[in-house]
Coordinates of C-alpha atoms (C1' of nucleotides) in Angstrom, one line a residue:
Chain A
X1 CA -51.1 234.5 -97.1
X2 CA -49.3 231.9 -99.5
X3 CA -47.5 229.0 -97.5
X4 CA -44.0 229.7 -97.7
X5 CA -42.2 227.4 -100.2
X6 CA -38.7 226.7 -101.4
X7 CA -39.6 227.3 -105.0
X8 CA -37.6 223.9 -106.3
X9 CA -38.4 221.0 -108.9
X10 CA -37.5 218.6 -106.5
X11 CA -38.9 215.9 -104.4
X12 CA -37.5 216.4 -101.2
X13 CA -38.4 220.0 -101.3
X14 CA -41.8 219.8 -101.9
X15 CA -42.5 217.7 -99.1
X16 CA -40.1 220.1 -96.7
X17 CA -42.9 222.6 -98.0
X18 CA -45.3 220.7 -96.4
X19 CA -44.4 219.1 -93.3
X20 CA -40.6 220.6 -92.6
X21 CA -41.5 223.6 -90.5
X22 CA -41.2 222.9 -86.7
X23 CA -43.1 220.4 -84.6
X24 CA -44.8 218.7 -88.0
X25 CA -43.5 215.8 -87.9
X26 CA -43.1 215.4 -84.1
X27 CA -47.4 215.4 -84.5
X28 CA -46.8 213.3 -87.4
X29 CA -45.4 211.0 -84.5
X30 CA -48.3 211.4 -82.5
X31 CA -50.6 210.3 -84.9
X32 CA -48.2 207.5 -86.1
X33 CA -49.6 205.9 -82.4
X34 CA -53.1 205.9 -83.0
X35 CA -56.1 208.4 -83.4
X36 CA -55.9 211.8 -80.9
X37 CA -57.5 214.4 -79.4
X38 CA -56.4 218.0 -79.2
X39 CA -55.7 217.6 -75.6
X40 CA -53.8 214.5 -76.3
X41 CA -51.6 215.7 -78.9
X42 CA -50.4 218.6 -76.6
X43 CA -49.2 216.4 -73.9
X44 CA -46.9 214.8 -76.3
X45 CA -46.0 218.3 -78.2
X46 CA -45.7 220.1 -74.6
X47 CA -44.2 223.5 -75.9
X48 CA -46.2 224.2 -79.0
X49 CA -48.0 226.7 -78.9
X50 CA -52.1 225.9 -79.1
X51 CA -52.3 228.7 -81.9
X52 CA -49.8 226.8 -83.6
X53 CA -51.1 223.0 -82.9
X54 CA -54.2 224.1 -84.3
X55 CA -53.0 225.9 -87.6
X56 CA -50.9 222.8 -88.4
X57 CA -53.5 220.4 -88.1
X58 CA -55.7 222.3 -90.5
X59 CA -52.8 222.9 -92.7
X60 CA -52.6 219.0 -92.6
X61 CA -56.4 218.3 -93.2
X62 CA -56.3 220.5 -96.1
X63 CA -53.0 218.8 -97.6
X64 CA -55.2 215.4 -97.0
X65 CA -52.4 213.8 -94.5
X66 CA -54.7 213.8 -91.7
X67 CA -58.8 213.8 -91.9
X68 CA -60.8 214.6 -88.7
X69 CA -64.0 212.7 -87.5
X70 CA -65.8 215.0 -84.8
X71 CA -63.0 215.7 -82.4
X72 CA -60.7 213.1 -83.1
X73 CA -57.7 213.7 -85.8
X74 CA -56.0 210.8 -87.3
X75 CA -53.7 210.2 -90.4
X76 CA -55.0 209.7 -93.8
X77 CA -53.4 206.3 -95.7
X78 CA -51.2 209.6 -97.5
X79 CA -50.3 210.8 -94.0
X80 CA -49.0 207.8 -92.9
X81 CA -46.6 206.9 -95.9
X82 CA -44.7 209.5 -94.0
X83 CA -43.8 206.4 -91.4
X84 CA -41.0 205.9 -93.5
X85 CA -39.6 209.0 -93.2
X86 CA -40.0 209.5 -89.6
X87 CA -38.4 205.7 -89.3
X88 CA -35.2 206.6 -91.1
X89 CA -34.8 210.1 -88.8
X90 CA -35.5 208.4 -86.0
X91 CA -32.8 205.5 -86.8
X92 CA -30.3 208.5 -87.3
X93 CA -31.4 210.1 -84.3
X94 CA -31.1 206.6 -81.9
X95 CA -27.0 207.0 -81.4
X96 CA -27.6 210.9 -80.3
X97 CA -29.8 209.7 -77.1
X98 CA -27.7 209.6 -74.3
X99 CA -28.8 210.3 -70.9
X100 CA -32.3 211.6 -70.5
X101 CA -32.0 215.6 -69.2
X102 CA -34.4 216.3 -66.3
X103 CA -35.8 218.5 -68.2
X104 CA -36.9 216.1 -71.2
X105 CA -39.9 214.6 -71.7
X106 CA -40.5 210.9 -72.4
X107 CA -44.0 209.2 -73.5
X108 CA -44.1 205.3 -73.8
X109 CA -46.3 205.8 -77.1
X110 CA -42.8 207.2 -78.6
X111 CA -41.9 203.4 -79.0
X112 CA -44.5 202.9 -81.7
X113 CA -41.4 204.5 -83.9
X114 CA -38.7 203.5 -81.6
X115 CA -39.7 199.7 -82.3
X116 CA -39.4 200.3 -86.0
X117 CA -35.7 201.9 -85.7
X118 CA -34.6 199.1 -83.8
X119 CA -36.5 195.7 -85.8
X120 CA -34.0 194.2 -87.1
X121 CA -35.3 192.0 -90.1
X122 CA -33.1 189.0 -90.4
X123 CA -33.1 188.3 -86.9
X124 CA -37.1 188.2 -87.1
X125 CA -37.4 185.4 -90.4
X126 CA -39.7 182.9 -88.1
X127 CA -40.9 185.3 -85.6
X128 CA -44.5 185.4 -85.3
X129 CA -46.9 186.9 -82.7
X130 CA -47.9 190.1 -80.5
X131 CA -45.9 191.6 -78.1
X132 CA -47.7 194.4 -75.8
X133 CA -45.8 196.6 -73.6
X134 CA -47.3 198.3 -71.2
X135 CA -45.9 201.1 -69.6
X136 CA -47.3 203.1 -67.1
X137 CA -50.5 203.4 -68.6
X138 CA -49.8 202.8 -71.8
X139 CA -50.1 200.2 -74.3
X140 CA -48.2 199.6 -77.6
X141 CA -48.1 196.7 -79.6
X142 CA -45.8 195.2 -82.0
X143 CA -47.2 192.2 -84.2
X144 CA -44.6 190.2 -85.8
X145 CA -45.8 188.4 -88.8
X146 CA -42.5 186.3 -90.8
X147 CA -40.1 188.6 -91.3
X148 CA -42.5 192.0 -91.0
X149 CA -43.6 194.2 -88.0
X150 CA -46.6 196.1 -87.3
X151 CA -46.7 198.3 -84.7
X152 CA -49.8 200.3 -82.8
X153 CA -50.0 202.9 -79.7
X154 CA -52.7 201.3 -78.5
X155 CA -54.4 197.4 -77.9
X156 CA -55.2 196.5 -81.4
X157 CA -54.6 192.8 -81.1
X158 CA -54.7 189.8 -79.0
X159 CA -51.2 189.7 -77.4
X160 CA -49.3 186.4 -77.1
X161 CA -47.4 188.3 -74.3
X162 CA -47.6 191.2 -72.4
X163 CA -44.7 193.0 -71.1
X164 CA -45.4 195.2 -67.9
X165 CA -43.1 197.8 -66.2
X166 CA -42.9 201.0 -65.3
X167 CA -41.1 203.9 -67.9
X168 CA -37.9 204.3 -65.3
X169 CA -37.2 200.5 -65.6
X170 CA -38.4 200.1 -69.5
X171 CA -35.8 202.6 -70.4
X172 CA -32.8 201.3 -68.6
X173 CA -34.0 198.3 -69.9
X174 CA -33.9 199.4 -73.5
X175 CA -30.4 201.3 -72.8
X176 CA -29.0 197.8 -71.8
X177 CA -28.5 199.2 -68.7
X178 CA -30.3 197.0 -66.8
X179 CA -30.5 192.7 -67.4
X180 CA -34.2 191.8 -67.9
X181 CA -33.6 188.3 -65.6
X182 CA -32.8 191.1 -62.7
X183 CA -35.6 193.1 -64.0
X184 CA -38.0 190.3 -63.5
X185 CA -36.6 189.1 -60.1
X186 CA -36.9 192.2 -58.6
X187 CA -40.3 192.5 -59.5
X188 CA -39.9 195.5 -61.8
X189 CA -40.7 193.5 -64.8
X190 CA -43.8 191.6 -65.2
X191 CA -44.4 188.8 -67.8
X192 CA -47.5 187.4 -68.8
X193 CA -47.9 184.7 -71.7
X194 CA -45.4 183.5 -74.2
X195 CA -41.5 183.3 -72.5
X196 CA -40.6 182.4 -75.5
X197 CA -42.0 185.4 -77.9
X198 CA -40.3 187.6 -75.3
X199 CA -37.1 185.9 -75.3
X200 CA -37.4 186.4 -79.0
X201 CA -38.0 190.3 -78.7
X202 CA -35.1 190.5 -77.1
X203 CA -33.2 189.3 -79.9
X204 CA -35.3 191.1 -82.9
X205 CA -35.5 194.6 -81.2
X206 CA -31.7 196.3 -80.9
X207 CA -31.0 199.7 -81.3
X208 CA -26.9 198.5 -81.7
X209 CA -26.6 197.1 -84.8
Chain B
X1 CA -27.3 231.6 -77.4
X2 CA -28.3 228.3 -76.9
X3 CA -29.5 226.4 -79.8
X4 CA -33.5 225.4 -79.3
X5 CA -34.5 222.0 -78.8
X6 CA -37.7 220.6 -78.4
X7 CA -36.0 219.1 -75.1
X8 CA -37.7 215.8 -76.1
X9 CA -36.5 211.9 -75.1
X10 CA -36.8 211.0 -78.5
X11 CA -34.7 209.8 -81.0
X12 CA -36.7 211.6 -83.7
X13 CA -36.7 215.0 -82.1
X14 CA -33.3 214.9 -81.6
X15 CA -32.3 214.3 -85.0
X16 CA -34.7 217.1 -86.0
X17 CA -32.9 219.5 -83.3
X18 CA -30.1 218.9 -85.6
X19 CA -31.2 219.3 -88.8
X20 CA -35.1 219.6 -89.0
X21 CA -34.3 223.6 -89.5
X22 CA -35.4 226.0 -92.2
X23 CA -32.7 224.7 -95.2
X24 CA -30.8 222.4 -93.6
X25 CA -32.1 219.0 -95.2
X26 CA -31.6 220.6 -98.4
X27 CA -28.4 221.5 -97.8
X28 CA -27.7 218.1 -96.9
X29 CA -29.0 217.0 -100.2
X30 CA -27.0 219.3 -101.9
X31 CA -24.0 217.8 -100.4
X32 CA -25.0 214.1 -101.0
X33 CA -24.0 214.8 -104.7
X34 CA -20.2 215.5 -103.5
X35 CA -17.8 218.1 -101.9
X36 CA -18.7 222.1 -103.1
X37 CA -18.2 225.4 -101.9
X38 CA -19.9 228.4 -100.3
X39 CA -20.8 229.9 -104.1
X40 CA -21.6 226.3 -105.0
X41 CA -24.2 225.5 -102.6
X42 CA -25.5 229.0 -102.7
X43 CA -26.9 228.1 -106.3
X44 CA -28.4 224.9 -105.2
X45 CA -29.8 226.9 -102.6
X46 CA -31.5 230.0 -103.8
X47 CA -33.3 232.2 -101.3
X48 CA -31.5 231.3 -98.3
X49 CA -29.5 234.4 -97.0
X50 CA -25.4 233.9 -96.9
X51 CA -25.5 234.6 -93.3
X52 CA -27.6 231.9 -92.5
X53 CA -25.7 229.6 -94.9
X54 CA -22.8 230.6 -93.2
X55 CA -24.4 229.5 -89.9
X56 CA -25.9 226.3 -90.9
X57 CA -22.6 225.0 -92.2
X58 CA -21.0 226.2 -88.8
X59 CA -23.6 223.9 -86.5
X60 CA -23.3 220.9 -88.5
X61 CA -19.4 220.9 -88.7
X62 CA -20.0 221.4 -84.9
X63 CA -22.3 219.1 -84.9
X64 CA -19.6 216.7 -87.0
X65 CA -21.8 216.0 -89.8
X66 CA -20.0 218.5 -92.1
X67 CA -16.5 218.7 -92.1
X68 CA -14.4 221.7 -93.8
X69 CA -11.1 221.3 -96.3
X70 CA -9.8 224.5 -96.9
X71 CA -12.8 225.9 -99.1
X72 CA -14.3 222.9 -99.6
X73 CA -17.5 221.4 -97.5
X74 CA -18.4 218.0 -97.6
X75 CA -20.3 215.3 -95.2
X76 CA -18.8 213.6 -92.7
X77 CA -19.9 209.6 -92.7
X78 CA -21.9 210.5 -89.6
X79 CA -23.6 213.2 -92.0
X80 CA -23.8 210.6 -94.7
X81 CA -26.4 208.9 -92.8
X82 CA -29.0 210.9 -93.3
X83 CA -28.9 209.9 -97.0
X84 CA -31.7 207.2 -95.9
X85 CA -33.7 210.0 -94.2
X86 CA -32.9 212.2 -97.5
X87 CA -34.5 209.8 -99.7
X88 CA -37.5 208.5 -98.0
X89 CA -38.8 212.4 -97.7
X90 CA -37.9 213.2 -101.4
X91 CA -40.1 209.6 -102.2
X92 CA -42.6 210.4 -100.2
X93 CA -42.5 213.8 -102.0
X94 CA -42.4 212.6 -105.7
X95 CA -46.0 212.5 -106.4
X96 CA -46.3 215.5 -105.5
X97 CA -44.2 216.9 -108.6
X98 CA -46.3 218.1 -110.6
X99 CA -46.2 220.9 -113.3
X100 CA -42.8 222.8 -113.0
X101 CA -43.7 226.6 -112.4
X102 CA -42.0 228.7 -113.9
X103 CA -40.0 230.4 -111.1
X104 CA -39.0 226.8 -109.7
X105 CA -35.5 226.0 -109.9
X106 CA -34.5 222.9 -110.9
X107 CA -30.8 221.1 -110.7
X108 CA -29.7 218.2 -112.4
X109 CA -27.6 217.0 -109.6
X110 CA -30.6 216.3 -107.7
X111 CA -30.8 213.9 -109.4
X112 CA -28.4 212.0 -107.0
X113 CA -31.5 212.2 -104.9
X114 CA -34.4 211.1 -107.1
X115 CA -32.2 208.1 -108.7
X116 CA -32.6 206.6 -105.2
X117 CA -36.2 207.0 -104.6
X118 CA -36.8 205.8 -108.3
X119 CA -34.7 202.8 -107.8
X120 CA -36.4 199.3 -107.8
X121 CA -34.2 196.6 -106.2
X122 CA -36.1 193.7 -107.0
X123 CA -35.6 194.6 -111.0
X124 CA -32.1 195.0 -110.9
X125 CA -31.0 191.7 -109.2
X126 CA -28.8 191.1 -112.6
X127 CA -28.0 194.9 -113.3
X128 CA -24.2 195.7 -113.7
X129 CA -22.2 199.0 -114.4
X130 CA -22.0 202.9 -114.4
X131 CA -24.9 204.9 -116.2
X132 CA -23.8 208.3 -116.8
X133 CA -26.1 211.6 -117.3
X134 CA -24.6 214.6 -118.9
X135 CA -27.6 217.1 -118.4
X136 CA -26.6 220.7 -119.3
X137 CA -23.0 221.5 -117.8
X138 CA -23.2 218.3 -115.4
X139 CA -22.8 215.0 -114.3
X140 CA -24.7 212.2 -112.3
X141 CA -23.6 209.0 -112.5
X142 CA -25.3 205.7 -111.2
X143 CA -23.6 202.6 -110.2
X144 CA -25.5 199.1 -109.9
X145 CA -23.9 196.2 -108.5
X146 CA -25.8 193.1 -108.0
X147 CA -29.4 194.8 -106.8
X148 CA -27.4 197.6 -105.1
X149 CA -27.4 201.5 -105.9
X150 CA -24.6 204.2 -105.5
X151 CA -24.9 207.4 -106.9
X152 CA -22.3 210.4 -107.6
X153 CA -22.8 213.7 -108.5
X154 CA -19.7 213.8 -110.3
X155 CA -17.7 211.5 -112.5
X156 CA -16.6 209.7 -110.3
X157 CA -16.4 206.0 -112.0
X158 CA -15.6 204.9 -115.6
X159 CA -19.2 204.8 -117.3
X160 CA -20.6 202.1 -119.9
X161 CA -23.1 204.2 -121.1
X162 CA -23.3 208.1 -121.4
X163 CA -26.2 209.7 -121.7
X164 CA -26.5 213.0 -123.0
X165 CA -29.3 215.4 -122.9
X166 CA -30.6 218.7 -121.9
X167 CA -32.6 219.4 -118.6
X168 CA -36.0 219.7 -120.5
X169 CA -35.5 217.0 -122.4
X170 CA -34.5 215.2 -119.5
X171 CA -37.4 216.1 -117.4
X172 CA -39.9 215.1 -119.8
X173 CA -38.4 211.7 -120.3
X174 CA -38.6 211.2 -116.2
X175 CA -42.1 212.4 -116.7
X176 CA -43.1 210.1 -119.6
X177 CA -44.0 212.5 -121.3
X178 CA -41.3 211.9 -124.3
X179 CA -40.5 208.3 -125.6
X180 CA -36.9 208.0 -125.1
X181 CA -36.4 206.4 -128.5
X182 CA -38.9 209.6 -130.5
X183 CA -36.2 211.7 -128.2
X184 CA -33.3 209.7 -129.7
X185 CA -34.7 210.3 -133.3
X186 CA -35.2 214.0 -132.7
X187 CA -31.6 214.3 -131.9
X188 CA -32.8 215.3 -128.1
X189 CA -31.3 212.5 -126.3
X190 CA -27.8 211.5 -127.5
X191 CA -26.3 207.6 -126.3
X192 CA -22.7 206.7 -126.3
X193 CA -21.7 202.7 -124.9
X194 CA -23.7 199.7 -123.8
X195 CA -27.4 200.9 -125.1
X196 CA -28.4 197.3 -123.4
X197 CA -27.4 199.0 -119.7
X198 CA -29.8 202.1 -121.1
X199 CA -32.6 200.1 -121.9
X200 CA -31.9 197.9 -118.4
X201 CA -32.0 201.9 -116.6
X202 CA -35.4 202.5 -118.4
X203 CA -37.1 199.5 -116.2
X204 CA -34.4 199.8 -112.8
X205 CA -35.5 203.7 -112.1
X206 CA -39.4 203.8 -112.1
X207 CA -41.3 206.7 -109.7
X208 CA -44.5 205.0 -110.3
X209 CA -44.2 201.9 -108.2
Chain C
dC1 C1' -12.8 235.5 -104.8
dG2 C1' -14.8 233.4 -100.6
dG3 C1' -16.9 234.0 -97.1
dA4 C1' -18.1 236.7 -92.4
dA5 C1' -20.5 240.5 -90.1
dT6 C1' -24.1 244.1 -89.8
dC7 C1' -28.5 246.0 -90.3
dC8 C1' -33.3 246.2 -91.1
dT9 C1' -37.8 244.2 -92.2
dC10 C1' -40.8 240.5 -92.2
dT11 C1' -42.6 236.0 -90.7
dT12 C1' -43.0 232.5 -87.5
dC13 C1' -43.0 230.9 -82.9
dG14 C1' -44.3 230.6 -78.0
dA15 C1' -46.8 231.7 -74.0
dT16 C1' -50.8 233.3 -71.9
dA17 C1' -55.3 234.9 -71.8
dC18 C1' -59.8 234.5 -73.5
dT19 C1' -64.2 232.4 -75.7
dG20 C1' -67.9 229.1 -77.5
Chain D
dC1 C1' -62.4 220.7 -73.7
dA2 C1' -61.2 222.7 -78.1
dG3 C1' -59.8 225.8 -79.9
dT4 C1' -59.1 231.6 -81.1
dA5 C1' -56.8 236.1 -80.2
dT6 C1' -53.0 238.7 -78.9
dC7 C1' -48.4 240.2 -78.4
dG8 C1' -43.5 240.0 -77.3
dA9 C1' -39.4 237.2 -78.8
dA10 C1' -36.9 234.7 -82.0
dG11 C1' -35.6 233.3 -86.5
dA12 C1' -35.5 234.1 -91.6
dG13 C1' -34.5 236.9 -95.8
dG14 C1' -32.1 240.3 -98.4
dA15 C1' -28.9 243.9 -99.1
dT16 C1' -24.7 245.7 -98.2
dT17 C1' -20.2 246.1 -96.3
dC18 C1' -16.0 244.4 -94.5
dC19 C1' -11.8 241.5 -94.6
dG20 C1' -8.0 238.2 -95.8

DNA sequence: CGGAATCCTCTTCGATACTG
DNA sequence: CAGTATCGAAGAGGATTCCG
């Protein structure tokens, strides 16, 4: 049974042949965080279908965008020249979230790409350092290195500060709904290390630009 | 009937519960290259059933990425957006063009696309002027203004250089597979205006990067 | 001509149950 | 835990017909 293709001589196409059917690139996201498990990716891809989570990630392993060492499935260098493309959809996506539904799902690790939607460049020229937030129980990083960011969904470097809350509060912080002096004072933000890096956060990470 | 949604927090899976459907990036793409009709983008899009067409255009003119004239569809700004996403896919996509099978369609309009991806910034910081590709029956023109891209899948500025070619010629000149001055000689590839912007589009659109 | 609606078949998805 | 098997539901694809 031949994949089902769109049959054009053209780039977009080709790589809508490969990871454009549904939930693809939402594991792509997954794996954008870090290596995972099977279990792991579920949680994050609550919904799919195990059947389905596991022909997709052969699918993947066979179009060399993802290798797997004993149980653990990470992305290729290949795979993760998609970051690109899951950056720019996510920017497009940022004005369309409004108010969380009940119903909706939120992981911290989602701010691996989140971060990368809302860096903005030319407000980061002498920024330098690592930021870790951790949420709940989760850690993701962003290293700023003049002018560039790195990101990772889980403690890859030696943070300069590290940024503790819980999701509820990180969220209304990110909406602008909440002021992070506030936050702080009423011991729903916790700061350890630099003041100043995370001053500067605030100013290179906005989703209104 | 309520649309599905992967009923995530994320700013990624909601731009995919807009338009990470069967068809709908591609329709997008065909749209980046201007305003067409129904019979228009049914070429374009070959294989997709006029029913679900039909449907498609109805959600995103809900959705306010399309909007309708009379006959005539075209993207909305909001829609125009996803240009960015558009192109990062189709250049992550590019290497994977290989060979052309034989039952692959192929459009010179999407060319509007691959002009993007090709695009190198940093060699056209002095590039200025319209580049214009007659292929077959149409017409793709380029724009570069100081180290800055537009395209148009129609004429849509007053070009300095005309280039004129058929869409096998033209596809193994984007393949290097045919010198473009061995095409000139042959009488495959036809130049009329500024043959310095031509040579200056030779080194400003490169896939291999 | 430019679509919209219908009908039917086929594929994919999604949820659950089951197995190594 | 890491998948495989199964089956009903939903979506895609193609042909045809209807309508303004």
């Amino acid at each position: 049974m031949a994949r089902r293709s769109y049959h054009q001589y053209c780039a977009l196409a080709r790589t809508l042949d490969l990871v454009g059917e549904r939930w693809t690139l939402l594991l792509v996201r997954e794996l954008l965080s870090g290596p995972a498990r099977f279990k792991d990716l579920q949680v994050g891809l609550a919904g799919m279908g195990t059947n389905l989570l596991s022909d997709r990630l052969k699918e993947l392993v066979e179009a060399g965008l993802i290798e797997r060492e004993d149980r653990l499935y990470q992305l290729t260098p290949r795979g993760r020249e998609l970051e690109e493309s899951v950056v720019a959809l996510a920017r497009f996506g940022a004005p369309l979230l409004g108010e969380r539904s009940a119903q909706e799902l939120w992981r911290a690790e989602w701010n691996v790409v989140a971060l990368q939607y809302a860096f903005c460049p030319e407000r980061a020229k002498n920024a330098e350092g690592v930021i870790e937030y951790r949420i709940d129980e989760s850690c993701v990083q962003a290293k700023l290195t003049s002018g560039a960011l790195e990101t990772a969904g889980e403690a890859r470097w030696e943070p300069d500060v590290v940024i503790r809350a819980d999701g509820e509060t990180f969220l209304q912080l990110a909406a602008g709904e909440l002021d992070p002096k506030n936050a702080e004072e009423q011991g729903r933000l916790e700061l350890i290390g630099s003041r100043r890096l995370w001053r500067t956060s605030l100013r290179v990470f906005s989703v209104a630009r």
